[in-house]
PDB file of C-alpha atoms in Angstrom:
ATOM      1  CA  MET A   1    -322.176 -11.401  13.712  1.00 95.00           C
ATOM      2  CA  LYS A   2    -323.404  -9.446  16.531  1.00 96.00           C
ATOM      3  CA  ILE A   3    -322.359  -8.515  19.967  1.00 96.00           C
ATOM      4  CA  THR A   4    -325.154  -8.080  22.885  1.00 97.00           C
ATOM      5  CA  ASN A   5    -325.667  -7.661  26.148  1.00 97.00           C
ATOM      6  CA  GLY A   6    -322.398  -5.842  26.955  1.00 96.00           C
ATOM      7  CA  LYS A   7    -321.283  -2.876  28.360  1.00 96.00           C
ATOM      8  CA  VAL A   8    -318.992  -1.051  25.664  1.00 96.00           C
ATOM      9  CA  PHE A   9    -316.664   1.591  26.135  1.00 94.00           C
ATOM     10  CA  LEU A  10    -316.870   4.091  23.698  1.00 93.00           C
ATOM     11  CA  ASP A  11    -316.563   8.209  24.028  1.00 93.00           C
ATOM     12  CA  GLY A  12    -314.740   7.820  27.693  1.00 92.00           C
ATOM     13  CA  ARG A  13    -317.644   5.801  29.157  1.00 95.00           C
ATOM     14  CA  PHE A  14    -319.565   2.337  29.425  1.00 96.00           C
ATOM     15  CA  GLN A  15    -322.529   2.102  27.302  1.00 96.00           C
ATOM     16  CA  ASP A  16    -325.506  -0.448  26.684  1.00 96.00           C
ATOM     17  CA  LEU A  17    -324.671  -0.624  22.622  1.00 97.00           C
ATOM     18  CA  GLU A  18    -324.652  -3.812  20.527  1.00 97.00           C
ATOM     19  CA  ILE A  19    -321.489  -4.243  18.256  1.00 96.00           C
ATOM     20  CA  LYS A  20    -321.689  -5.975  14.717  1.00 96.00           C
ATOM     21  CA  PHE A  21    -318.314  -6.957  12.641  1.00 93.00           C
ATOM     22  CA  GLU A  22    -317.636  -9.109   9.587  1.00 93.00           C
ATOM     23  CA  ASN A  23    -314.502 -10.775   9.039  1.00 88.00           C
ATOM     24  CA  GLY A  24    -312.566  -9.668  12.298  1.00 79.00           C
ATOM     25  CA  VAL A  25    -313.678  -5.781  11.277  1.00 87.00           C
ATOM     26  CA  ILE A  26    -316.457  -3.642  13.319  1.00 92.00           C
ATOM     27  CA  THR A  27    -319.326  -2.099  11.034  1.00 95.00           C
ATOM     28  CA  GLU A  28    -321.727  -1.071  12.928  1.00 96.00           C
ATOM     29  CA  VAL A  29    -322.319   0.195  16.796  1.00 96.00           C
ATOM     30  CA  ALA A  30    -325.326   0.755  17.734  1.00 96.00           C
ATOM     31  CA  GLU A  31    -328.222   0.683  20.722  1.00 96.00           C
ATOM     32  CA  HIS A  32    -329.750  -2.102  18.270  1.00 96.00           C
ATOM     33  CA  VAL A  33    -327.944  -3.615  15.265  1.00 96.00           C
ATOM     34  CA  GLU A  34    -329.499  -7.084  12.807  1.00 95.00           C
ATOM     35  CA  ASP A  35    -327.713  -9.834  12.751  1.00 95.00           C
ATOM     36  CA  ASP A  36    -328.757 -13.818  13.275  1.00 93.00           C
ATOM     37  CA  GLU A  37    -325.543 -14.562  14.530  1.00 95.00           C
ATOM     38  CA  VAL A  38    -325.392 -13.281  18.213  1.00 96.00           C
ATOM     39  CA  ILE A  39    -322.696 -13.677  21.170  1.00 96.00           C
ATOM     40  CA  ASP A  40    -323.966 -13.044  24.354  1.00 97.00           C
ATOM     41  CA  ALA A  41    -321.587 -10.740  26.198  1.00 96.00           C
ATOM     42  CA  LYS A  42    -323.954 -11.455  29.488  1.00 97.00           C
ATOM     43  CA  GLY A  43    -323.246  -7.960  30.970  1.00 96.00           C
ATOM     44  CA  GLN A  44    -319.730  -8.095  30.842  1.00 95.00           C
ATOM     45  CA  TYR A  45    -317.322  -4.947  29.526  1.00 94.00           C
ATOM     46  CA  VAL A  46    -316.407  -4.756  25.860  1.00 93.00           C
ATOM     47  CA  TYR A  47    -312.969  -3.132  25.351  1.00 87.00           C
ATOM     48  CA  ALA A  48    -311.538  -2.078  21.936  1.00 87.00           C
ATOM     49  CA  GLY A  49    -308.168  -4.807  21.754  1.00 91.00           C
ATOM     50  CA  ILE A  50    -305.514  -3.145  23.499  1.00 94.00           C
ATOM     51  CA  VAL A  51    -302.101  -2.233  21.718  1.00 97.00           C
ATOM     52  CA  ASP A  52    -299.222  -3.365  24.180  1.00 98.00           C
ATOM     53  CA  THR A  53    -296.046  -1.263  22.605  1.00 98.00           C
ATOM     54  CA  HIS A  54    -293.336  -2.366  25.808  1.00 97.00           C
ATOM     55  CA  CYS A  55    -294.033  -6.186  26.641  1.00 97.00           C
ATOM     56  CA  HIS A  56    -290.759  -8.386  27.528  1.00 96.00           C
ATOM     57  CA  GLY A  57    -292.973 -11.022  28.030  1.00 96.00           C
ATOM     58  CA  GLY A  58    -295.189 -12.771  30.859  1.00 96.00           C
ATOM     59  CA  PHE A  59    -296.130 -16.064  32.285  1.00 96.00           C
ATOM     60  CA  LEU A  60    -292.346 -17.246  32.646  1.00 95.00           C
ATOM     61  CA  ARG A  61    -292.094 -16.567  29.093  1.00 97.00           C
ATOM     62  CA  SER A  62    -289.689 -14.055  27.192  1.00 96.00           C
ATOM     63  CA  PHE A  63    -289.993 -12.474  23.753  1.00 96.00           C
ATOM     64  CA  GLY A  64    -286.113 -13.000  24.035  1.00 90.00           C
ATOM     65  CA  TYR A  65    -283.217 -15.011  25.256  1.00 85.00           C
ATOM     66  CA  GLU A  66    -283.942 -14.759  28.950  1.00 84.00           C
ATOM     67  CA  PRO A  67    -282.108 -17.125  31.064  1.00 85.00           C
ATOM     68  CA  LYS A  68    -284.866 -17.147  33.674  1.00 87.00           C
ATOM     69  CA  THR A  69    -287.345 -18.213  31.290  1.00 91.00           C
ATOM     70  CA  ALA A  70    -284.872 -21.151  28.758  1.00 90.00           C
ATOM     71  CA  HIS A  71    -286.711 -24.100  30.883  1.00 94.00           C
ATOM     72  CA  ASN A  72    -290.036 -23.235  29.373  1.00 95.00           C
ATOM     73  CA  GLY A  73    -288.663 -23.986  26.087  1.00 96.00           C
ATOM     74  CA  THR A  74    -287.525 -22.173  22.559  1.00 96.00           C
ATOM     75  CA  VAL A  75    -287.668 -18.514  21.789  1.00 95.00           C
ATOM     76  CA  LYS A  76    -289.889 -19.662  19.588  1.00 97.00           C
ATOM     77  CA  GLU A  77    -292.377 -21.801  21.921  1.00 97.00           C
ATOM     78  CA  GLN A  78    -292.436 -18.939  24.274  1.00 97.00           C
ATOM     79  CA  ALA A  79    -293.323 -16.400  21.864  1.00 98.00           C
ATOM     80  CA  GLU A  80    -295.881 -18.919  20.527  1.00 98.00           C
ATOM     81  CA  TYR A  81    -297.283 -18.929  24.144  1.00 98.00           C
ATOM     82  CA  LEU A  82    -297.294 -15.552  24.787  1.00 98.00           C
ATOM     83  CA  CYS A  83    -299.172 -14.647  21.893  1.00 98.00           C
ATOM     84  CA  ALA A  84    -302.009 -16.977  22.916  1.00 98.00           C
ATOM     85  CA  LYS A  85    -302.123 -16.312  26.183  1.00 98.00           C
ATOM     86  CA  LEU A  86    -302.397 -12.063  26.105  1.00 98.00           C
ATOM     87  CA  PRO A  87    -305.979 -12.003  24.772  1.00 95.00           C
ATOM     88  CA  GLU A  88    -307.317 -13.419  27.833  1.00 94.00           C
ATOM     89  CA  PHE A  89    -305.663  -9.948  29.237  1.00 93.00           C
ATOM     90  CA  GLY A  90    -307.531  -7.812  26.439  1.00 92.00           C
ATOM     91  CA  VAL A  91    -304.096  -7.435  24.354  1.00 97.00           C
ATOM     92  CA  THR A  92    -304.839  -8.032  20.853  1.00 95.00           C
ATOM     93  CA  THR A  93    -301.637  -6.320  19.249  1.00 97.00           C
ATOM     94  CA  VAL A  94    -298.170  -6.676  21.039  1.00 98.00           C
ATOM     95  CA  PHE A  95    -294.576  -5.226  20.513  1.00 98.00           C
ATOM     96  CA  PRO A  96    -292.292  -7.763  21.786  1.00 98.00           C
ATOM     97  CA  THR A  97    -289.595  -5.971  23.470  1.00 97.00           C
ATOM     98  CA  LEU A  98    -286.112  -6.985  23.481  1.00 96.00           C
ATOM     99  CA  ALA A  99    -283.264  -5.951  25.801  1.00 91.00           C
ATOM    100  CA  SER A 100    -279.565  -6.300  25.136  1.00 79.00           C
ATOM    101  CA  ASP A 101    -278.872  -6.159  28.737  1.00 69.00           C
ATOM    102  CA  LEU A 102    -280.940  -9.788  29.109  1.00 65.00           C
ATOM    103  CA  GLY A 103    -278.591 -11.366  26.203  1.00 69.00           C
ATOM    104  CA  THR A 104    -276.660 -10.727  23.378  1.00 88.00           C
ATOM    105  CA  TYR A 105    -277.070  -8.394  20.076  1.00 94.00           C
ATOM    106  CA  ASP A 106    -276.794 -11.465  18.126  1.00 94.00           C
ATOM    107  CA  ASP A 107    -280.166 -13.320  20.603  1.00 93.00           C
ATOM    108  CA  GLU A 108    -281.653 -10.154  19.904  1.00 95.00           C
ATOM    109  CA  LEU A 109    -281.169 -10.873  15.925  1.00 96.00           C
ATOM    110  CA  GLU A 110    -282.291 -14.333  16.074  1.00 96.00           C
ATOM    111  CA  ALA A 111    -285.395 -13.414  17.931  1.00 96.00           C
ATOM    112  CA  VAL A 112    -286.211 -10.968  15.241  1.00 98.00           C
ATOM    113  CA  ARG A 113    -285.846 -13.713  13.021  1.00 98.00           C
ATOM    114  CA  ILE A 114    -288.062 -16.023  14.828  1.00 98.00           C
ATOM    115  CA  ILE A 115    -291.094 -13.822  15.416  1.00 98.00           C
ATOM    116  CA  ARG A 116    -291.375 -12.588  12.003  1.00 98.00           C
ATOM    117  CA  GLU A 117    -291.175 -16.207  10.471  1.00 98.00           C
ATOM    118  CA  ILE A 118    -294.133 -17.221  12.556  1.00 98.00           C
ATOM    119  CA  ARG A 119    -295.930 -13.790  12.746  1.00 98.00           C
ATOM    120  CA  PRO A 120    -298.188 -14.509   9.732  1.00 97.00           C
ATOM    121  CA  THR A 121    -299.553 -17.980  11.342  1.00 97.00           C
ATOM    122  CA  VAL A 122    -299.366 -17.614  15.377  1.00 98.00           C
ATOM    123  CA  LYS A 123    -302.503 -17.404  17.087  1.00 97.00           C
ATOM    124  CA  GLY A 124    -303.434 -14.792  19.135  1.00 97.00           C
ATOM    125  CA  ALA A 125    -302.373 -11.458  19.436  1.00 97.00           C
ATOM    126  CA  LYS A 126    -300.288 -10.139  16.415  1.00 97.00           C
ATOM    127  CA  PRO A 127    -296.811  -9.587  17.297  1.00 98.00           C
ATOM    128  CA  LEU A 128    -296.692  -6.209  15.210  1.00 97.00           C
ATOM    129  CA  LYS A 129    -293.982  -4.221  15.798  1.00 98.00           C
ATOM    130  CA  PHE A 130    -290.097  -4.646  17.328  1.00 98.00           C
ATOM    131  CA  HIS A 131    -289.147  -2.384  20.697  1.00 98.00           C
ATOM    132  CA  PHE A 132    -285.240  -2.492  20.909  1.00 97.00           C
ATOM    133  CA  GLU A 133    -284.594  -1.577  24.768  1.00 96.00           C
ATOM    134  CA  ILE A 134    -281.575  -0.559  26.175  1.00 94.00           C
ATOM    135  CA  THR A 135    -279.848  -0.912  22.523  1.00 95.00           C
ATOM    136  CA  TYR A 136    -277.380   1.639  23.203  1.00 96.00           C
ATOM    137  CA  PRO A 137    -276.834   2.343  26.823  1.00 96.00           C
ATOM    138  CA  SER A 138    -274.309   4.666  28.313  1.00 96.00           C
ATOM    139  CA  LEU A 139    -275.380   4.588  32.122  1.00 95.00           C
ATOM    140  CA  ASP A 140    -272.777   2.333  34.363  1.00 92.00           C
ATOM    141  CA  ARG A 141    -275.119  -0.271  35.767  1.00 90.00           C
ATOM    142  CA  TYR A 142    -276.472  -1.147  32.497  1.00 91.00           C
ATOM    143  CA  LEU A 143    -273.057  -1.866  30.772  1.00 90.00           C
ATOM    144  CA  PRO A 144    -271.524  -4.925  30.820  1.00 79.00           C
ATOM    145  CA  ASN A 145    -267.926  -5.273  32.327  1.00 81.00           C
ATOM    146  CA  GLY A 146    -268.545  -1.730  32.890  1.00 82.00           C
ATOM    147  CA  LYS A 147    -267.930   0.229  29.925  1.00 89.00           C
ATOM    148  CA  VAL A 148    -269.867   0.711  26.630  1.00 91.00           C
ATOM    149  CA  GLU A 149    -269.434  -2.747  23.983  1.00 86.00           C
ATOM    150  CA  GLN A 150    -271.123  -1.310  21.257  1.00 93.00           C
ATOM    151  CA  LEU A 151    -271.491   2.133  20.079  1.00 96.00           C
ATOM    152  CA  PRO A 152    -274.598   3.129  17.592  1.00 97.00           C
ATOM    153  CA  SER A 153    -273.812   2.927  14.231  1.00 97.00           C
ATOM    154  CA  ILE A 154    -275.357   2.875  11.112  1.00 98.00           C
ATOM    155  CA  GLU A 155    -274.153  -0.673  10.222  1.00 98.00           C
ATOM    156  CA  HIS A 156    -274.447  -2.194  13.213  1.00 97.00           C
ATOM    157  CA  THR A 157    -278.156  -1.241  13.464  1.00 98.00           C
ATOM    158  CA  ASP A 158    -278.472  -2.472   9.826  1.00 98.00           C
ATOM    159  CA  TRP A 159    -277.280  -5.930  10.955  1.00 98.00           C
ATOM    160  CA  LEU A 160    -279.338  -5.985  14.252  1.00 97.00           C
ATOM    161  CA  VAL A 161    -282.827  -5.599  12.010  1.00 98.00           C
ATOM    162  CA  ASP A 162    -281.787  -7.972   9.521  1.00 98.00           C
ATOM    163  CA  ASN A 163    -281.524  -5.046   7.036  1.00 98.00           C
ATOM    164  CA  ASP A 164    -285.122  -4.610   7.396  1.00 98.00           C
ATOM    165  CA  TYR A 165    -286.761  -1.376   9.177  1.00 98.00           C
ATOM    166  CA  SER A 166    -290.310  -2.009   8.072  1.00 98.00           C
ATOM    167  CA  ASP A 167    -291.359  -3.777  11.280  1.00 98.00           C
ATOM    168  CA  ILE A 168    -289.156  -1.638  13.784  1.00 98.00           C
ATOM    169  CA  ALA A 169    -291.078   0.745  15.581  1.00 98.00           C
ATOM    170  CA  PHE A 170    -288.425   1.873  18.971  1.00 98.00           C
ATOM    171  CA  ILE A 171    -284.738   1.497  19.188  1.00 98.00           C
ATOM    172  CA  CYS A 172    -283.299   2.917  22.868  1.00 97.00           C
ATOM    173  CA  ILE A 173    -280.538   5.005  22.676  1.00 98.00           C
ATOM    174  CA  ALA A 174    -278.109   7.163  25.048  1.00 98.00           C
ATOM    175  CA  PRO A 175    -277.212  10.190  22.654  1.00 98.00           C
ATOM    176  CA  ASP A 176    -274.450  10.931  24.597  1.00 98.00           C
ATOM    177  CA  LEU A 177    -272.389   8.244  22.726  1.00 98.00           C
ATOM    178  CA  GLU A 178    -270.180   9.066  19.878  1.00 97.00           C
ATOM    179  CA  GLY A 179    -272.052   8.694  16.557  1.00 97.00           C
ATOM    180  CA  SER A 180    -275.077   8.963  17.774  1.00 98.00           C
ATOM    181  CA  MET A 181    -277.072  12.139  15.977  1.00 98.00           C
ATOM    182  CA  GLU A 182    -275.862  10.478  12.467  1.00 98.00           C
ATOM    183  CA  TRP A 183    -277.738   7.644  13.977  1.00 98.00           C
ATOM    184  CA  LEU A 184    -280.578   9.380  15.011  1.00 98.00           C
ATOM    185  CA  ASP A 185    -281.063  11.007  11.355  1.00 98.00           C
ATOM    186  CA  TYR A 186    -280.666   7.652   9.831  1.00 98.00           C
ATOM    187  CA  VAL A 187    -283.041   5.885  11.897  1.00 98.00           C
ATOM    188  CA  VAL A 188    -285.908   8.562  11.730  1.00 98.00           C
ATOM    189  CA  SER A 189    -285.258   8.438   7.789  1.00 98.00           C
ATOM    190  CA  LYS A 190    -286.584   4.650   8.185  1.00 98.00           C
ATOM    191  CA  GLY A 191    -289.655   5.513   9.757  1.00 98.00           C
ATOM    192  CA  VAL A 192    -288.336   4.329  13.660  1.00 98.00           C
ATOM    193  CA  GLN A 193    -288.906   5.891  16.576  1.00 98.00           C
ATOM    194  CA  PRO A 194    -286.261   6.773  18.921  1.00 98.00           C
ATOM    195  CA  GLU A 195    -286.206   6.224  22.407  1.00 97.00           C
ATOM    196  CA  VAL A 196    -284.018   8.262  24.733  1.00 97.00           C
ATOM    197  CA  GLY A 197    -283.150   6.207  27.775  1.00 95.00           C
ATOM    198  CA  TYR A 198    -280.293   4.596  29.982  1.00 96.00           C
ATOM    199  CA  THR A 199    -278.096   7.645  29.782  1.00 97.00           C
ATOM    200  CA  LYS A 200    -275.676   9.869  31.272  1.00 96.00           C
ATOM    201  CA  ALA A 201    -276.547  12.718  28.494  1.00 97.00           C
ATOM    202  CA  THR A 202    -276.881  16.392  29.518  1.00 97.00           C
ATOM    203  CA  ALA A 203    -280.144  18.194  29.055  1.00 97.00           C
ATOM    204  CA  GLU A 204    -278.099  19.830  26.395  1.00 97.00           C
ATOM    205  CA  THR A 205    -277.602  16.749  24.465  1.00 98.00           C
ATOM    206  CA  ILE A 206    -280.960  15.646  25.066  1.00 97.00           C
ATOM    207  CA  ILE A 207    -282.505  18.625  23.148  1.00 96.00           C
ATOM    208  CA  GLU A 208    -280.056  18.239  20.501  1.00 96.00           C
ATOM    209  CA  ALA A 209    -281.120  14.582  20.222  1.00 96.00           C
TER     210      ALA A 209
END
């Protein structure tokens, strides 16, 4: 199948090109490609799919347990809605972003399990990897009851990701917290990119991290 009459974004500019694809994979981009099946873009812009690596939700839905969206269905229903809706805005891959200040760690674990369950069959944008935000904060305004309730630890993070790091992209940490440096070494060894934030750390601590 080919797409014709589109303004194709390639090499930093829009070009009058045609795109051929088979089984969801682009096989040719040129001024003219041969194929009997044709999609007429009618002058619309044609982009590569957007990968959104920081998406809590939208459209009054959430990928996690957000009290403000609870009336719009279960976490499974909301995640399915979001995946179906996002391609309308060019997003074909999404990293569901879960924030500890919006719920409990137990809720995050449950969201991870649900999204993993629907991933093979969900329609629309693919929920590829997880982004854990505000996971281990030290900044006062992000601390429930004004105190650190959970220090970073290997045991806690293993539990939070259900002992599976294969689809974890980012985990946020304040590196001034006790145990952070050992934790950083561990998650990096698991292929995870640590994200520094929500912290009172000094510049020296950030550099060490």
